[in-house]
XYZ file of C-alpha atoms in Angstrom:
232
model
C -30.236 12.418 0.539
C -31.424 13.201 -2.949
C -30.000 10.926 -5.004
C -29.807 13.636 -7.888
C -27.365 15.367 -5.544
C -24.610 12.881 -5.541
C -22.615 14.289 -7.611
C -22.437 17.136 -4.959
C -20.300 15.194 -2.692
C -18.224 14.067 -5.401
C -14.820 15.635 -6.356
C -13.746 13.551 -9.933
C -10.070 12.878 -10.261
C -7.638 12.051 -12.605
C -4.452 11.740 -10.477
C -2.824 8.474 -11.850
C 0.601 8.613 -12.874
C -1.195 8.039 -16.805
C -3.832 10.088 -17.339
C -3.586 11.633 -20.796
C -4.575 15.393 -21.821
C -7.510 13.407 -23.379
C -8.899 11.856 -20.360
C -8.625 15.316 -18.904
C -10.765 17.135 -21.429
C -13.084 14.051 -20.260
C -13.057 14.503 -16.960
C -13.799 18.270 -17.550
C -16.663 17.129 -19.479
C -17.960 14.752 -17.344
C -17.711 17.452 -14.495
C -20.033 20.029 -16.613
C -22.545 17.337 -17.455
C -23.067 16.332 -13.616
C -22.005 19.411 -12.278
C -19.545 17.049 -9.727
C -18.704 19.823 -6.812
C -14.783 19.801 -7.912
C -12.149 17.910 -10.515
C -8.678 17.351 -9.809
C -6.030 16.676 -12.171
C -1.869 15.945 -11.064
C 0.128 19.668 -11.065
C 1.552 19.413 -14.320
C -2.291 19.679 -16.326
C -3.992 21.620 -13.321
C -3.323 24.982 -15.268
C -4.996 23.045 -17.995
C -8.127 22.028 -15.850
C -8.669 25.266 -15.059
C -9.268 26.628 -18.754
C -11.081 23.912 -19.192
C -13.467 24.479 -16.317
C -13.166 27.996 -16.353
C -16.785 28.852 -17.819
C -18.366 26.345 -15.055
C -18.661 28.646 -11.540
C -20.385 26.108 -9.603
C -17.505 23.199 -10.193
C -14.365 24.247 -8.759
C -11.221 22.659 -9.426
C -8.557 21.421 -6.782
C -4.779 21.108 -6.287
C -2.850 17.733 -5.361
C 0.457 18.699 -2.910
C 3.179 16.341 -1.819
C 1.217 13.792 -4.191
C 1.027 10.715 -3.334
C 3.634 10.104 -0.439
C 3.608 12.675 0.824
C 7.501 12.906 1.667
C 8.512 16.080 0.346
C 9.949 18.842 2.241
C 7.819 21.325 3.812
C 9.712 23.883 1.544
C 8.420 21.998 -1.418
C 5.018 21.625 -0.589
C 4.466 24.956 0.608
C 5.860 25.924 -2.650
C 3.305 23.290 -4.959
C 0.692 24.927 -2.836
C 1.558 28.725 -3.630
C 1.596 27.688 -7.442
C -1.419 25.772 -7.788
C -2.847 28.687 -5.986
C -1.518 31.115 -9.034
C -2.981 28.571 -11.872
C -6.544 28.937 -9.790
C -7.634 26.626 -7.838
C -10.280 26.679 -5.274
C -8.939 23.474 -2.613
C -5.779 21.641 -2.045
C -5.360 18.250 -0.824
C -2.299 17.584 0.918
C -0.547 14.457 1.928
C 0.741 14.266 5.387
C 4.435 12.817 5.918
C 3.228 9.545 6.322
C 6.570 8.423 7.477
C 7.388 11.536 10.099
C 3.934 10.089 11.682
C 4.613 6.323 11.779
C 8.131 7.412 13.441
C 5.982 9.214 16.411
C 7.254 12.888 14.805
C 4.160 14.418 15.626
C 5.310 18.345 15.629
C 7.121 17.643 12.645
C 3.745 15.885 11.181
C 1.751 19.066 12.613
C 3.978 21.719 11.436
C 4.136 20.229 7.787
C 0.377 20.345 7.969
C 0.211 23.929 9.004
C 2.555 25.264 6.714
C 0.760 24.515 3.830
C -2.548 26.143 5.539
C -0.940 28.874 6.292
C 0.633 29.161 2.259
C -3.522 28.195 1.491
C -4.288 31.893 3.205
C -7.694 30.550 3.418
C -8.181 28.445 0.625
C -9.479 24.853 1.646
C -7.077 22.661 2.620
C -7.986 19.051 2.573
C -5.282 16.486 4.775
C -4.646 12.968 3.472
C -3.351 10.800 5.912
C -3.216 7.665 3.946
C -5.229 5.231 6.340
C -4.028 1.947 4.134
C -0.758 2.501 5.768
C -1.973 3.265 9.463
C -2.619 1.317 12.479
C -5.909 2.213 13.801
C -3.813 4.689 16.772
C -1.809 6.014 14.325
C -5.381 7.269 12.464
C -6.572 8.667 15.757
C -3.389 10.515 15.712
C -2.795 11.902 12.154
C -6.426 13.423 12.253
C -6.467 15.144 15.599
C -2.998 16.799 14.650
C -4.315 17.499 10.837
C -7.323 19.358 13.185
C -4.781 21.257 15.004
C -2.907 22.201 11.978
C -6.471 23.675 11.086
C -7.167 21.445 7.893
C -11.078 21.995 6.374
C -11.484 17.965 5.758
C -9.325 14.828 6.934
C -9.050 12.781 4.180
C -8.067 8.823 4.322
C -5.895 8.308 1.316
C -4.438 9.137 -2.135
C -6.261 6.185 -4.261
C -2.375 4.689 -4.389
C -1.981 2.690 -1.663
C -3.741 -0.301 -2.935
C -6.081 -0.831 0.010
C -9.399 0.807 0.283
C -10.886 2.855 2.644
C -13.673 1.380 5.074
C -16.412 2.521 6.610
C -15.021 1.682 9.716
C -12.288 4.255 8.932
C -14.910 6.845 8.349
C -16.179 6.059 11.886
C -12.514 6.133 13.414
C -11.580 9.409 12.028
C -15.564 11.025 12.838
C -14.808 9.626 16.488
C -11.580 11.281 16.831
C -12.318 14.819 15.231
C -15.882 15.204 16.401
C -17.438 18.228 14.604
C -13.897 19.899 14.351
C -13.328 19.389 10.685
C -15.149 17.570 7.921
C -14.428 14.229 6.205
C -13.542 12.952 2.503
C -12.914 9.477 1.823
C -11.115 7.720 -1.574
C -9.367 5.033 -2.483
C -11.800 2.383 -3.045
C -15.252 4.055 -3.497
C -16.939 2.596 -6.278
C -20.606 1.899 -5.545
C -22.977 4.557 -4.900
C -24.207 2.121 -1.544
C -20.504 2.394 0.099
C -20.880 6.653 -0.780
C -24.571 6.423 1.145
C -23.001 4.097 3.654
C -19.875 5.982 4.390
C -22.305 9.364 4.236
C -24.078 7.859 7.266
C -20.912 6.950 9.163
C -19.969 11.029 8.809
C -18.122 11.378 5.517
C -18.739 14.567 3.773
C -16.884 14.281 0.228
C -15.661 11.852 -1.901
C -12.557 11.477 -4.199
C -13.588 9.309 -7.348
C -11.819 8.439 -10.486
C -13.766 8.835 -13.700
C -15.021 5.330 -14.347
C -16.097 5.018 -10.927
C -18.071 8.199 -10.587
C -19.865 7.952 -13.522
C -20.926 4.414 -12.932
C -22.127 5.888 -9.552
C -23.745 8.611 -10.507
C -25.596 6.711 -13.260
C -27.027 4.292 -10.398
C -27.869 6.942 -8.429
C -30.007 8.796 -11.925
C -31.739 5.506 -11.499
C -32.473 4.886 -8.443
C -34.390 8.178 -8.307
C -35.712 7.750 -11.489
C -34.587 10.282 -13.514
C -33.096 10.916 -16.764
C -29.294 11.264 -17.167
C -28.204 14.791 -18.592
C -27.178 15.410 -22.057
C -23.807 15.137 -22.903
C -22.390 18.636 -23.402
């Protein structure tokens, strides 16, 4: 891959619990300097993301629903979806009821999943399952139903669980889904070799916090040796 597209694959969050309006209008920056492919910020500042991004066409910004557990009601998440869709945004990324899966409620797993499709009418929906929390069966599981619920990407986890995702786990999921729907890993990316590593395993996108994806990004400016864009 060209390095000097890295930041291609890379959708820069800021979905902690404390991220200020000031690392926000950071992360927007940082997103115009690199051009990263999409920023996400929790509900309550995604309005403000998008005015902040809103002169930037090729960065898109993205919803969080049922963030981070994932145990809201379909009603509610359904209902996150159709207002992040109002404020703007271009993807969601769902959480899966981790729970309904790990209790064998697959339909009810499924049906959650497709409900919030179905409110995306068309707009990308990403599916976390949360792999930090799965037995390897359980993975095999979560994606092939997030497939039939017709997700765009399986994703492996919030970035709250604590535990990071593997490349194994990139592996797992690409063996269960085959070619059906693509991949995004986070929680626990932070080296621009993992991003290349887990890019040969089958992963498609990445979800980075700031710190991370800049340090990345820098390595990969370089590794190709290039000069790092001006600041905006």
């Amino acid at each position: 891959m060209d390095l000097l597209q890295i930041p291609r694959v890379i959708d820069i969050s800021g979905v902690r619990a404390d991220v200020t309006v000031d690392e926000l209008e950071t992360i927007a920056a940082a997103a115009r300097r690199f051009r990263f492919i999409c920023a996400f910020a929790m509900p309550c500042f995604t309005r403000r993301l998008v005015r902040l991004l809103a002169d930037v066409p090729d960065v898109m910004v993205g919803g969080v629903v049922g963030f981070p557990s994932g145990a809201d009601s379909t009603f509610v998440k359904t209902a996150t979806a159709k207002e992040l869709m109002a404020t703007g945004v271009n993807e969601l990324d769902m959480v899966i009821n981790v729970g309904a899966l790990k209790s064998g409620l697959d339909n009810l797993v499924r049906d959650d999943i497709r409900a919030v499709v179905a409110a995306a009418d068309g707009l990308p929906v990403k599916c976390i399952l949360e792999v930090a929390h799965l037995t390897d069966d359980e993975i095999r599981r979560g994606s092939a139903l997030a497939v039939e619920a017709g997700v765009a990407y399986v994703k492996t986890g919030t970035g709250w669980a604590g535990k990071p995702t593997t490349v194994a786990h990139i592996r797992l999921i690409r063996q269960t889904i085959g070619d059906a729907a693509k991949i995004k890993a986070a929680g626990g990316v932070r080296s621009l070799d993992t991003v290349l590593e887990m890019m040969a395993a089958g992963c498609d996108r990445f979800g980075i916090g700031l710190k991370s994806a800049l340090a990345i990004v820098t390595e990969a400016y370089a590794r190709a040796g290039a000069t790092l864009p001006p600041e905006p």
